[in-house]
Amino acid sequence: MLQTRILKPANDAYQYPLLIKRLLLSGSRYEKTREIVYRDRVRLSYRELGERIARLANVLTEAGVKAGDTVAVMDWDSHRYLECMFAIPMIGAVVHTINVRLSPEQILYTMNHAEDRLVLVNSDFVGLYQSIAGQLTTVEKTLLITDGPDRSAELPNLVGEYEQLLAAASPHYDFPDFDEHSVATTFYTTGTTGNPKGVYFTHRQLVLHTLAETSVLGGLDSVRLLGSDDVYMPITPMFHVHAWGIPYVATLMGIKQVYPGRYEPEMLLRLWREERVTFSHCVPTILQMLLSCPLGQGQDFGGWKIIIGGSALNRSLYQAALARGIQLTAAYGMSETCPLISCAHLNEELLAGSEDERVSYRIKAGVPVPLVEAAIVDEQGRFLPANGESQGELVLRAPWLSMGYYGEAQKSDELWAGGWLHTGDVATLDSMGFIDIRDRIKDVIKTGGEWLSSLDLEDLISRHPAVREVAVVGVPDPQWGERPFALLVLHEAQALDARKLKEHLKPFVEQGHINKWAIPSQIALVTEIPKTSVGKLDKKRIRVDIGQWQASNSAFLSTL
Ligand code: AMP
């Protein structure tokens, strides 16, 4: 250890712990009257938000929640969720943001594994909760959240209804100081096999993540995304990695926030229009859905800046959005990383280049944000050069990465092998610092002795004008090891078969973008591609179902 100089602080010097309560200081100072909106139902000022967080803290303390307990939330995106993201950690408890899109068995598993003590349940999930209540091993109390019918009689061990309890509680709470390394949040990630795994983040990590994210979203001129006069609406569930951390950023900055509740295209579009939303974030499939929904047809979305993450952003979606006035910026992260790791930044060199080149860089996973270290390694863990060509597993270091999987020593060690967090993604790094995600290691297609990126192929296929959505997976092939199989959703009144797709891909083979084994010999036309609980292409499910499409001689299957 280096012998550095460490000075003894003054006796009464205040040792400032980085706690989530600190994130509440500035926003309400900047903008006391600015609004937090929930659908067409609720409008709160920042002053009221602060009071409601204190009221909720009183309610939870009254209900017996103690520091170190885990409190779970089952809700759509709402102002109440925002209040939980602050109040629960601020009393020293841990907020478990339940992925309500998982199967009841998986939700049950996560709740027992996380040792939830109290659960806040939106009335829409009362039936779901009832179906698992008998097998919950640690939950002692429930609290009802409702916009409509009073379903309190149906919830066991009910403390009361959220609004009634808040109304009766004091708007003052003396939030204590405690160790900044205390766990603040937890949630579960569903891998390709086995049970969901719990990741967790401390107060210190969330504060540092918020500061870094604020500096990136607000500070980089080439992708200026979020200023204090912007209006923020998430289109990512708040249970998915803290809604990418942006509710904390928006609250820190005192930005107007709009929470849409359950995602319904009509409500999203109405809120966008009436509340003058300028900044959102979502996965590509959700944007695709919004662009193609009948209500949005012909709508000019001018001025809407959207971060796309969670999956690769392809050129066709980038251009389709731009044609409707939406400026997309790609970012990269994962459940284990809080999530922000990288975001597009166009440096002077790129800004001076062609528009085509700029687009290529705007849709990559981006440049690691401040404090993040990124590298690529081979299968033996040896570092590979950042030359834009060498491909390896992306590994990371940052102050806000989950330190392991809760209660899973072996999986935690694998995650952190060699002192770097292993992402499970194959990537290249270039000399400008850009990360280009080539594929999930598990999704790479091994064909004819070469590795083919399913993401590359999806990008090239999506450039065909008839294609609305595409997913590519590898299927076993006795001769080639694997061959790509493409699942397609076409635009209305369009037709495509395997032969026409081959013609579309041929120029890319001739130009050396892909090898000839990359041309799918089979495609299936479907009306919907299976999606995960957060709206990403569900390649696990597709692989399971693929036999069905292959075995059937249905009109949907087209073979070269
Ligand atoms: P999750 O933990 O469910 O949020 O999934 C994280 C995974 O999503 C990453 O490991 C990547 O495989 C993928 N992902 C996230 N952002 C991007 C991006 N910009 N480009 C490509 N893949 C991405």
PDB file of N, CA and C in Angstrom, residues 393-484:
ATOM      1  N   GLU A 393     -14.904 -10.592 -24.682  1.00  0.00           N
ATOM      2  CA  GLU A 393     -15.980 -10.297 -23.725  1.00  0.00           C
ATOM      3  C   GLU A 393     -15.729  -8.927 -23.098  1.00  0.00           C
ATOM      4  N   LEU A 394     -16.770  -8.125 -23.049  1.00  0.00           N
ATOM      5  CA  LEU A 394     -16.665  -6.813 -22.424  1.00  0.00           C
ATOM      6  C   LEU A 394     -16.630  -6.992 -20.912  1.00  0.00           C
ATOM      7  N   VAL A 395     -15.612  -6.408 -20.275  1.00  0.00           N
ATOM      8  CA  VAL A 395     -15.530  -6.441 -18.811  1.00  0.00           C
ATOM      9  C   VAL A 395     -15.444  -5.005 -18.303  1.00  0.00           C
ATOM     10  N   LEU A 396     -15.916  -4.798 -17.078  1.00  0.00           N
ATOM     11  CA  LEU A 396     -16.104  -3.428 -16.608  1.00  0.00           C
ATOM     12  C   LEU A 396     -15.647  -3.218 -15.175  1.00  0.00           C
ATOM     13  N   ARG A 397     -15.303  -1.966 -14.894  1.00  0.00           N
ATOM     14  CA  ARG A 397     -15.135  -1.491 -13.522  1.00  0.00           C
ATOM     15  C   ARG A 397     -15.806  -0.126 -13.422  1.00  0.00           C
ATOM     16  N   ALA A 398     -16.522   0.102 -12.373  1.00  0.00           N
ATOM     17  CA  ALA A 398     -17.156   1.400 -12.137  1.00  0.00           C
ATOM     18  C   ALA A 398     -17.578   1.427 -10.668  1.00  0.00           C
ATOM     19  N   PRO A 399     -17.816   2.613 -10.119  1.00  0.00           N
ATOM     20  CA  PRO A 399     -18.175   2.657  -8.694  1.00  0.00           C
ATOM     21  C   PRO A 399     -19.582   2.148  -8.402  1.00  0.00           C
ATOM     22  N   TRP A 400     -20.376   1.864  -9.439  1.00  0.00           N
ATOM     23  CA  TRP A 400     -21.789   1.535  -9.170  1.00  0.00           C
ATOM     24  C   TRP A 400     -22.201   0.164  -9.719  1.00  0.00           C
ATOM     25  N   LEU A 401     -21.273  -0.775  -9.772  1.00  0.00           N
ATOM     26  CA  LEU A 401     -21.623  -2.112 -10.269  1.00  0.00           C
ATOM     27  C   LEU A 401     -22.042  -2.997  -9.095  1.00  0.00           C
ATOM     28  N   SER A 402     -23.051  -3.853  -9.308  1.00  0.00           N
ATOM     29  CA  SER A 402     -23.489  -4.762  -8.241  1.00  0.00           C
ATOM     30  C   SER A 402     -22.289  -5.601  -7.796  1.00  0.00           C
ATOM     31  N   MET A 403     -22.091  -5.691  -6.512  1.00  0.00           N
ATOM     32  CA  MET A 403     -20.894  -6.369  -5.986  1.00  0.00           C
ATOM     33  C   MET A 403     -21.036  -7.890  -6.013  1.00  0.00           C
ATOM     34  N   GLY A 404     -22.155  -8.379  -6.494  1.00  0.00           N
ATOM     35  CA  GLY A 404     -22.353  -9.819  -6.599  1.00  0.00           C
ATOM     36  C   GLY A 404     -23.826 -10.087  -6.814  1.00  0.00           C
ATOM     37  N   TYR A 405     -24.218 -11.368  -6.760  1.00  0.00           N
ATOM     38  CA  TYR A 405     -25.631 -11.742  -6.781  1.00  0.00           C
ATOM     39  C   TYR A 405     -26.000 -12.153  -5.361  1.00  0.00           C
ATOM     40  N   TYR A 406     -27.098 -11.606  -4.865  1.00  0.00           N
ATOM     41  CA  TYR A 406     -27.473 -11.830  -3.470  1.00  0.00           C
ATOM     42  C   TYR A 406     -27.602 -13.333  -3.171  1.00  0.00           C
ATOM     43  N   GLY A 407     -26.825 -13.772  -2.180  1.00  0.00           N
ATOM     44  CA  GLY A 407     -26.926 -15.163  -1.724  1.00  0.00           C
ATOM     45  C   GLY A 407     -26.454 -16.196  -2.745  1.00  0.00           C
ATOM     46  N   GLU A 408     -25.623 -15.797  -3.715  1.00  0.00           N
ATOM     47  CA  GLU A 408     -25.167 -16.730  -4.760  1.00  0.00           C
ATOM     48  C   GLU A 408     -23.652 -16.596  -4.889  1.00  0.00           C
ATOM     49  N   ALA A 409     -22.932 -17.238  -3.979  1.00  0.00           N
ATOM     50  CA  ALA A 409     -21.482 -17.027  -3.920  1.00  0.00           C
ATOM     51  C   ALA A 409     -20.791 -17.420  -5.228  1.00  0.00           C
ATOM     52  N   GLN A 410     -21.174 -18.575  -5.777  1.00  0.00           N
ATOM     53  CA  GLN A 410     -20.456 -19.036  -6.963  1.00  0.00           C
ATOM     54  C   GLN A 410     -20.718 -18.142  -8.179  1.00  0.00           C
ATOM     55  N   LYS A 411     -22.007 -17.794  -8.363  1.00  0.00           N
ATOM     56  CA  LYS A 411     -22.336 -16.923  -9.506  1.00  0.00           C
ATOM     57  C   LYS A 411     -21.705 -15.545  -9.327  1.00  0.00           C
ATOM     58  N   SER A 412     -21.590 -15.098  -8.083  1.00  0.00           N
ATOM     59  CA  SER A 412     -20.949 -13.801  -7.816  1.00  0.00           C
ATOM     60  C   SER A 412     -19.480 -13.857  -8.217  1.00  0.00           C
ATOM     61  N   ASP A 413     -18.829 -14.965  -7.866  1.00  0.00           N
ATOM     62  CA  ASP A 413     -17.404 -15.101  -8.216  1.00  0.00           C
ATOM     63  C   ASP A 413     -17.224 -15.133  -9.732  1.00  0.00           C
ATOM     64  N   GLU A 414     -18.152 -15.807 -10.417  1.00  0.00           N
ATOM     65  CA  GLU A 414     -18.059 -15.841 -11.888  1.00  0.00           C
ATOM     66  C   GLU A 414     -18.261 -14.442 -12.466  1.00  0.00           C
ATOM     67  N   LEU A 415     -19.218 -13.719 -11.895  1.00  0.00           N
ATOM     68  CA  LEU A 415     -19.502 -12.354 -12.385  1.00  0.00           C
ATOM     69  C   LEU A 415     -18.259 -11.481 -12.277  1.00  0.00           C
ATOM     70  N   TRP A 416     -17.504 -11.676 -11.180  1.00  0.00           N
ATOM     71  CA  TRP A 416     -16.372 -10.792 -10.884  1.00  0.00           C
ATOM     72  C   TRP A 416     -15.015 -11.470 -11.102  1.00  0.00           C
ATOM     73  N   ALA A 417     -14.958 -12.504 -11.926  1.00  0.00           N
ATOM     74  CA  ALA A 417     -13.696 -13.241 -12.120  1.00  0.00           C
ATOM     75  C   ALA A 417     -12.580 -12.280 -12.525  1.00  0.00           C
ATOM     76  N   GLY A 418     -11.456 -12.341 -11.831  1.00  0.00           N
ATOM     77  CA  GLY A 418     -10.293 -11.523 -12.173  1.00  0.00           C
ATOM     78  C   GLY A 418     -10.449 -10.059 -11.794  1.00  0.00           C
ATOM     79  N   GLY A 419     -11.458  -9.723 -10.991  1.00  0.00           N
ATOM     80  CA  GLY A 419     -11.591  -8.334 -10.533  1.00  0.00           C
ATOM     81  C   GLY A 419     -12.277  -7.405 -11.512  1.00  0.00           C
ATOM     82  N   TRP A 420     -12.867  -7.975 -12.550  1.00  0.00           N
ATOM     83  CA  TRP A 420     -13.649  -7.189 -13.510  1.00  0.00           C
ATOM     84  C   TRP A 420     -15.047  -7.804 -13.603  1.00  0.00           C
ATOM     85  N   LEU A 421     -16.057  -6.957 -13.787  1.00  0.00           N
ATOM     86  CA  LEU A 421     -17.413  -7.484 -13.954  1.00  0.00           C
ATOM     87  C   LEU A 421     -17.574  -7.999 -15.376  1.00  0.00           C
ATOM     88  N   HIS A 422     -17.965  -9.263 -15.495  1.00  0.00           N
ATOM     89  CA  HIS A 422     -18.112  -9.894 -16.810  1.00  0.00           C
ATOM     90  C   HIS A 422     -19.537  -9.700 -17.318  1.00  0.00           C
ATOM     91  N   THR A 423     -19.641  -9.074 -18.500  1.00  0.00           N
ATOM     92  CA  THR A 423     -20.971  -8.705 -19.007  1.00  0.00           C
ATOM     93  C   THR A 423     -21.669  -9.834 -19.756  1.00  0.00           C
ATOM     94  N   GLY A 424     -20.887 -10.809 -20.265  1.00  0.00           N
ATOM     95  CA  GLY A 424     -21.516 -11.825 -21.118  1.00  0.00           C
ATOM     96  C   GLY A 424     -21.795 -11.299 -22.519  1.00  0.00           C
ATOM     97  N   ASP A 425     -21.289 -10.103 -22.825  1.00  0.00           N
ATOM     98  CA  ASP A 425     -21.455  -9.525 -24.166  1.00  0.00           C
ATOM     99  C   ASP A 425     -20.137  -9.569 -24.925  1.00  0.00           C
ATOM    100  N   VAL A 426     -20.218  -9.889 -26.212  1.00  0.00           N
ATOM    101  CA  VAL A 426     -19.039  -9.804 -27.072  1.00  0.00           C
ATOM    102  C   VAL A 426     -19.006  -8.399 -27.655  1.00  0.00           C
ATOM    103  N   ALA A 427     -17.835  -7.764 -27.585  1.00  0.00           N
ATOM    104  CA  ALA A 427     -17.758  -6.380 -28.062  1.00  0.00           C
ATOM    105  C   ALA A 427     -16.417  -6.111 -28.719  1.00  0.00           C
ATOM    106  N   THR A 428     -16.367  -4.995 -29.446  1.00  0.00           N
ATOM    107  CA  THR A 428     -15.080  -4.432 -29.858  1.00  0.00           C
ATOM    108  C   THR A 428     -14.977  -3.066 -29.183  1.00  0.00           C
ATOM    109  N   LEU A 429     -13.738  -2.624 -28.993  1.00  0.00           N
ATOM    110  CA  LEU A 429     -13.483  -1.256 -28.520  1.00  0.00           C
ATOM    111  C   LEU A 429     -12.628  -0.601 -29.589  1.00  0.00           C
ATOM    112  N   ASP A 430     -12.886   0.671 -29.878  1.00  0.00           N
ATOM    113  CA  ASP A 430     -12.016   1.292 -30.886  1.00  0.00           C
ATOM    114  C   ASP A 430     -11.166   2.385 -30.257  1.00  0.00           C
ATOM    115  N   SER A 431     -10.321   2.975 -31.082  1.00  0.00           N
ATOM    116  CA  SER A 431      -9.346   3.932 -30.531  1.00  0.00           C
ATOM    117  C   SER A 431     -10.034   5.198 -30.024  1.00  0.00           C
ATOM    118  N   MET A 432     -11.277   5.453 -30.447  1.00  0.00           N
ATOM    119  CA  MET A 432     -12.001   6.628 -29.936  1.00  0.00           C
ATOM    120  C   MET A 432     -12.739   6.289 -28.641  1.00  0.00           C
ATOM    121  N   GLY A 433     -12.635   5.031 -28.226  1.00  0.00           N
ATOM    122  CA  GLY A 433     -13.271   4.647 -26.966  1.00  0.00           C
ATOM    123  C   GLY A 433     -14.659   4.047 -27.151  1.00  0.00           C
ATOM    124  N   PHE A 434     -15.141   3.974 -28.401  1.00  0.00           N
ATOM    125  CA  PHE A 434     -16.496   3.450 -28.614  1.00  0.00           C
ATOM    126  C   PHE A 434     -16.588   1.950 -28.341  1.00  0.00           C
ATOM    127  N   ILE A 435     -17.628   1.572 -27.618  1.00  0.00           N
ATOM    128  CA  ILE A 435     -17.939   0.155 -27.437  1.00  0.00           C
ATOM    129  C   ILE A 435     -18.916  -0.217 -28.547  1.00  0.00           C
ATOM    130  N   ASP A 436     -18.641  -1.308 -29.226  1.00  0.00           N
ATOM    131  CA  ASP A 436     -19.610  -1.810 -30.196  1.00  0.00           C
ATOM    132  C   ASP A 436     -19.999  -3.206 -29.742  1.00  0.00           C
ATOM    133  N   ILE A 437     -21.245  -3.351 -29.303  1.00  0.00           N
ATOM    134  CA  ILE A 437     -21.685  -4.667 -28.833  1.00  0.00           C
ATOM    135  C   ILE A 437     -21.961  -5.519 -30.060  1.00  0.00           C
ATOM    136  N   ARG A 438     -21.243  -6.619 -30.166  1.00  0.00           N
ATOM    137  CA  ARG A 438     -21.415  -7.487 -31.330  1.00  0.00           C
ATOM    138  C   ARG A 438     -22.555  -8.474 -31.091  1.00  0.00           C
ATOM    139  N   ASP A 439     -22.700  -8.934 -29.867  1.00  0.00           N
ATOM    140  CA  ASP A 439     -23.772  -9.889 -29.558  1.00  0.00           C
ATOM    141  C   ASP A 439     -23.666 -10.321 -28.100  1.00  0.00           C
ATOM    142  N   ARG A 440     -24.712 -10.955 -27.570  1.00  0.00           N
ATOM    143  CA  ARG A 440     -24.561 -11.694 -26.322  1.00  0.00           C
ATOM    144  C   ARG A 440     -23.700 -12.922 -26.659  1.00  0.00           C
ATOM    145  N   ILE A 441     -22.814 -13.329 -25.755  1.00  0.00           N
ATOM    146  CA  ILE A 441     -21.987 -14.513 -26.056  1.00  0.00           C
ATOM    147  C   ILE A 441     -22.903 -15.685 -26.426  1.00  0.00           C
ATOM    148  N   LYS A 442     -24.038 -15.783 -25.711  1.00  0.00           N
ATOM    149  CA  LYS A 442     -24.922 -16.933 -25.925  1.00  0.00           C
ATOM    150  C   LYS A 442     -25.713 -16.842 -27.231  1.00  0.00           C
ATOM    151  N   ASP A 443     -25.743 -15.667 -27.842  1.00  0.00           N
ATOM    152  CA  ASP A 443     -26.543 -15.510 -29.069  1.00  0.00           C
ATOM    153  C   ASP A 443     -25.711 -15.536 -30.350  1.00  0.00           C
ATOM    154  N   VAL A 444     -24.380 -15.509 -30.208  1.00  0.00           N
ATOM    155  CA  VAL A 444     -23.526 -15.545 -31.399  1.00  0.00           C
ATOM    156  C   VAL A 444     -23.808 -16.844 -32.161  1.00  0.00           C
ATOM    157  N   ILE A 445     -23.881 -16.748 -33.495  1.00  0.00           N
ATOM    158  CA  ILE A 445     -24.168 -17.940 -34.300  1.00  0.00           C
ATOM    159  C   ILE A 445     -22.856 -18.471 -34.858  1.00  0.00           C
ATOM    160  N   LYS A 446     -22.567 -19.729 -34.564  1.00  0.00           N
ATOM    161  CA  LYS A 446     -21.305 -20.308 -35.033  1.00  0.00           C
ATOM    162  C   LYS A 446     -21.593 -21.116 -36.297  1.00  0.00           C
ATOM    163  N   THR A 447     -21.210 -20.565 -37.420  1.00  0.00           N
ATOM    164  CA  THR A 447     -21.563 -21.209 -38.684  1.00  0.00           C
ATOM    165  C   THR A 447     -20.357 -21.259 -39.617  1.00  0.00           C
ATOM    166  N   GLY A 448     -20.137 -22.432 -40.224  1.00  0.00           N
ATOM    167  CA  GLY A 448     -19.035 -22.586 -41.184  1.00  0.00           C
ATOM    168  C   GLY A 448     -17.696 -22.201 -40.575  1.00  0.00           C
ATOM    169  N   GLY A 449     -17.496 -22.470 -39.271  1.00  0.00           N
ATOM    170  CA  GLY A 449     -16.220 -22.173 -38.625  1.00  0.00           C
ATOM    171  C   GLY A 449     -16.054 -20.699 -38.262  1.00  0.00           C
ATOM    172  N   GLU A 450     -17.078 -19.882 -38.503  1.00  0.00           N
ATOM    173  CA  GLU A 450     -16.957 -18.461 -38.168  1.00  0.00           C
ATOM    174  C   GLU A 450     -18.030 -18.041 -37.184  1.00  0.00           C
ATOM    175  N   TRP A 451     -17.778 -16.930 -36.509  1.00  0.00           N
ATOM    176  CA  TRP A 451     -18.769 -16.377 -35.584  1.00  0.00           C
ATOM    177  C   TRP A 451     -19.566 -15.303 -36.295  1.00  0.00           C
ATOM    178  N   LEU A 452     -20.861 -15.445 -36.246  1.00  0.00           N
ATOM    179  CA  LEU A 452     -21.726 -14.473 -36.904  1.00  0.00           C
ATOM    180  C   LEU A 452     -22.551 -13.761 -35.829  1.00  0.00           C
ATOM    181  N   SER A 453     -22.561 -12.443 -35.885  1.00  0.00           N
ATOM    182  CA  SER A 453     -23.331 -11.682 -34.902  1.00  0.00           C
ATOM    183  C   SER A 453     -24.800 -11.653 -35.315  1.00  0.00           C
ATOM    184  N   SER A 454     -25.663 -12.136 -34.435  1.00  0.00           N
ATOM    185  CA  SER A 454     -27.094 -12.099 -34.758  1.00  0.00           C
ATOM    186  C   SER A 454     -27.566 -10.646 -34.858  1.00  0.00           C
ATOM    187  N   LEU A 455     -26.914  -9.748 -34.105  1.00  0.00           N
ATOM    188  CA  LEU A 455     -27.312  -8.328 -34.148  1.00  0.00           C
ATOM    189  C   LEU A 455     -26.993  -7.716 -35.507  1.00  0.00           C
ATOM    190  N   ASP A 456     -25.812  -8.059 -36.074  1.00  0.00           N
ATOM    191  CA  ASP A 456     -25.446  -7.549 -37.406  1.00  0.00           C
ATOM    192  C   ASP A 456     -26.472  -7.984 -38.440  1.00  0.00           C
ATOM    193  N   LEU A 457     -26.804  -9.252 -38.353  1.00  0.00           N
ATOM    194  CA  LEU A 457     -27.725  -9.785 -39.348  1.00  0.00           C
ATOM    195  C   LEU A 457     -29.115  -9.148 -39.192  1.00  0.00           C
ATOM    196  N   GLU A 458     -29.537  -8.962 -37.964  1.00  0.00           N
ATOM    197  CA  GLU A 458     -30.831  -8.299 -37.737  1.00  0.00           C
ATOM    198  C   GLU A 458     -30.797  -6.885 -38.323  1.00  0.00           C
ATOM    199  N   ASP A 459     -29.670  -6.207 -38.145  1.00  0.00           N
ATOM    200  CA  ASP A 459     -29.552  -4.843 -38.665  1.00  0.00           C
ATOM    201  C   ASP A 459     -29.694  -4.848 -40.191  1.00  0.00           C
ATOM    202  N   LEU A 460     -28.979  -5.769 -40.851  1.00  0.00           N
ATOM    203  CA  LEU A 460     -29.022  -5.799 -42.325  1.00  0.00           C
ATOM    204  C   LEU A 460     -30.414  -6.211 -42.821  1.00  0.00           C
ATOM    205  N   ILE A 461     -31.007  -7.168 -42.162  1.00  0.00           N
ATOM    206  CA  ILE A 461     -32.343  -7.614 -42.601  1.00  0.00           C
ATOM    207  C   ILE A 461     -33.364  -6.498 -42.398  1.00  0.00           C
ATOM    208  N   SER A 462     -33.219  -5.759 -41.295  1.00  0.00           N
ATOM    209  CA  SER A 462     -34.220  -4.718 -41.007  1.00  0.00           C
ATOM    210  C   SER A 462     -34.174  -3.588 -42.033  1.00  0.00           C
ATOM    211  N   ARG A 463     -33.106  -3.550 -42.850  1.00  0.00           N
ATOM    212  CA  ARG A 463     -33.046  -2.499 -43.883  1.00  0.00           C
ATOM    213  C   ARG A 463     -33.944  -2.815 -45.080  1.00  0.00           C
ATOM    214  N   HIS A 464     -34.480  -4.029 -45.143  1.00  0.00           N
ATOM    215  CA  HIS A 464     -35.434  -4.338 -46.224  1.00  0.00           C
ATOM    216  C   HIS A 464     -36.740  -3.598 -45.934  1.00  0.00           C
ATOM    217  N   PRO A 465     -37.256  -2.877 -46.930  1.00  0.00           N
ATOM    218  CA  PRO A 465     -38.431  -2.028 -46.645  1.00  0.00           C
ATOM    219  C   PRO A 465     -39.669  -2.788 -46.163  1.00  0.00           C
ATOM    220  N   ALA A 466     -39.748  -4.086 -46.451  1.00  0.00           N
ATOM    221  CA  ALA A 466     -40.957  -4.824 -46.027  1.00  0.00           C
ATOM    222  C   ALA A 466     -40.897  -5.225 -44.549  1.00  0.00           C
ATOM    223  N   VAL A 467     -39.706  -5.121 -43.950  1.00  0.00           N
ATOM    224  CA  VAL A 467     -39.513  -5.697 -42.606  1.00  0.00           C
ATOM    225  C   VAL A 467     -39.823  -4.686 -41.506  1.00  0.00           C
ATOM    226  N   ARG A 468     -40.733  -5.083 -40.598  1.00  0.00           N
ATOM    227  CA  ARG A 468     -41.006  -4.219 -39.444  1.00  0.00           C
ATOM    228  C   ARG A 468     -40.175  -4.633 -38.241  1.00  0.00           C
ATOM    229  N   GLU A 469     -40.064  -5.931 -38.007  1.00  0.00           N
ATOM    230  CA  GLU A 469     -39.291  -6.429 -36.865  1.00  0.00           C
ATOM    231  C   GLU A 469     -38.609  -7.727 -37.253  1.00  0.00           C
ATOM    232  N   VAL A 470     -37.432  -7.962 -36.682  1.00  0.00           N
ATOM    233  CA  VAL A 470     -36.732  -9.203 -37.012  1.00  0.00           C
ATOM    234  C   VAL A 470     -35.948  -9.703 -35.808  1.00  0.00           C
ATOM    235  N   ALA A 471     -35.904 -11.023 -35.662  1.00  0.00           N
ATOM    236  CA  ALA A 471     -35.035 -11.656 -34.663  1.00  0.00           C
ATOM    237  C   ALA A 471     -34.341 -12.817 -35.348  1.00  0.00           C
ATOM    238  N   VAL A 472     -33.035 -12.938 -35.084  1.00  0.00           N
ATOM    239  CA  VAL A 472     -32.272 -14.025 -35.688  1.00  0.00           C
ATOM    240  C   VAL A 472     -31.659 -14.877 -34.584  1.00  0.00           C
ATOM    241  N   VAL A 473     -31.803 -16.187 -34.694  1.00  0.00           N
ATOM    242  CA  VAL A 473     -31.128 -17.100 -33.745  1.00  0.00           C
ATOM    243  C   VAL A 473     -30.439 -18.200 -34.563  1.00  0.00           C
ATOM    244  N   GLY A 474     -29.450 -18.841 -33.940  1.00  0.00           N
ATOM    245  CA  GLY A 474     -28.773 -19.953 -34.604  1.00  0.00           C
ATOM    246  C   GLY A 474     -29.525 -21.252 -34.335  1.00  0.00           C
ATOM    247  N   VAL A 475     -29.656 -22.073 -35.379  1.00  0.00           N
ATOM    248  CA  VAL A 475     -30.261 -23.399 -35.165  1.00  0.00           C
ATOM    249  C   VAL A 475     -29.240 -24.454 -35.591  1.00  0.00           C
ATOM    250  N   PRO A 476     -29.204 -25.583 -34.874  1.00  0.00           N
ATOM    251  CA  PRO A 476     -28.197 -26.605 -35.186  1.00  0.00           C
ATOM    252  C   PRO A 476     -28.295 -27.055 -36.640  1.00  0.00           C
ATOM    253  N   ASP A 477     -27.136 -27.264 -37.245  1.00  0.00           N
ATOM    254  CA  ASP A 477     -27.088 -27.718 -38.626  1.00  0.00           C
ATOM    255  C   ASP A 477     -25.970 -28.761 -38.718  1.00  0.00           C
ATOM    256  N   PRO A 478     -26.289 -29.966 -39.242  1.00  0.00           N
ATOM    257  CA  PRO A 478     -25.296 -31.040 -39.237  1.00  0.00           C
ATOM    258  C   PRO A 478     -24.041 -30.667 -40.026  1.00  0.00           C
ATOM    259  N   GLN A 479     -24.186 -29.891 -41.090  1.00  0.00           N
ATOM    260  CA  GLN A 479     -23.039 -29.565 -41.922  1.00  0.00           C
ATOM    261  C   GLN A 479     -22.244 -28.355 -41.425  1.00  0.00           C
ATOM    262  N   TRP A 480     -22.978 -27.302 -40.995  1.00  0.00           N
ATOM    263  CA  TRP A 480     -22.323 -26.019 -40.702  1.00  0.00           C
ATOM    264  C   TRP A 480     -22.216 -25.706 -39.210  1.00  0.00           C
ATOM    265  N   GLY A 481     -22.643 -26.627 -38.367  1.00  0.00           N
ATOM    266  CA  GLY A 481     -22.636 -26.345 -36.923  1.00  0.00           C
ATOM    267  C   GLY A 481     -23.924 -25.660 -36.543  1.00  0.00           C
ATOM    268  N   GLU A 482     -24.096 -24.424 -37.043  1.00  0.00           N
ATOM    269  CA  GLU A 482     -25.353 -23.697 -36.858  1.00  0.00           C
ATOM    270  C   GLU A 482     -25.648 -22.919 -38.130  1.00  0.00           C
ATOM    271  N   ARG A 483     -26.915 -22.648 -38.345  1.00  0.00           N
ATOM    272  CA  ARG A 483     -27.297 -21.718 -39.418  1.00  0.00           C
ATOM    273  C   ARG A 483     -28.271 -20.700 -38.823  1.00  0.00           C
ATOM    274  N   PRO A 484     -28.270 -19.477 -39.367  1.00  0.00           N
ATOM    275  CA  PRO A 484     -29.214 -18.487 -38.839  1.00  0.00           C
ATOM    276  C   PRO A 484     -30.652 -18.756 -39.272  1.00  0.00           C
TER     277      PRO A 484
END
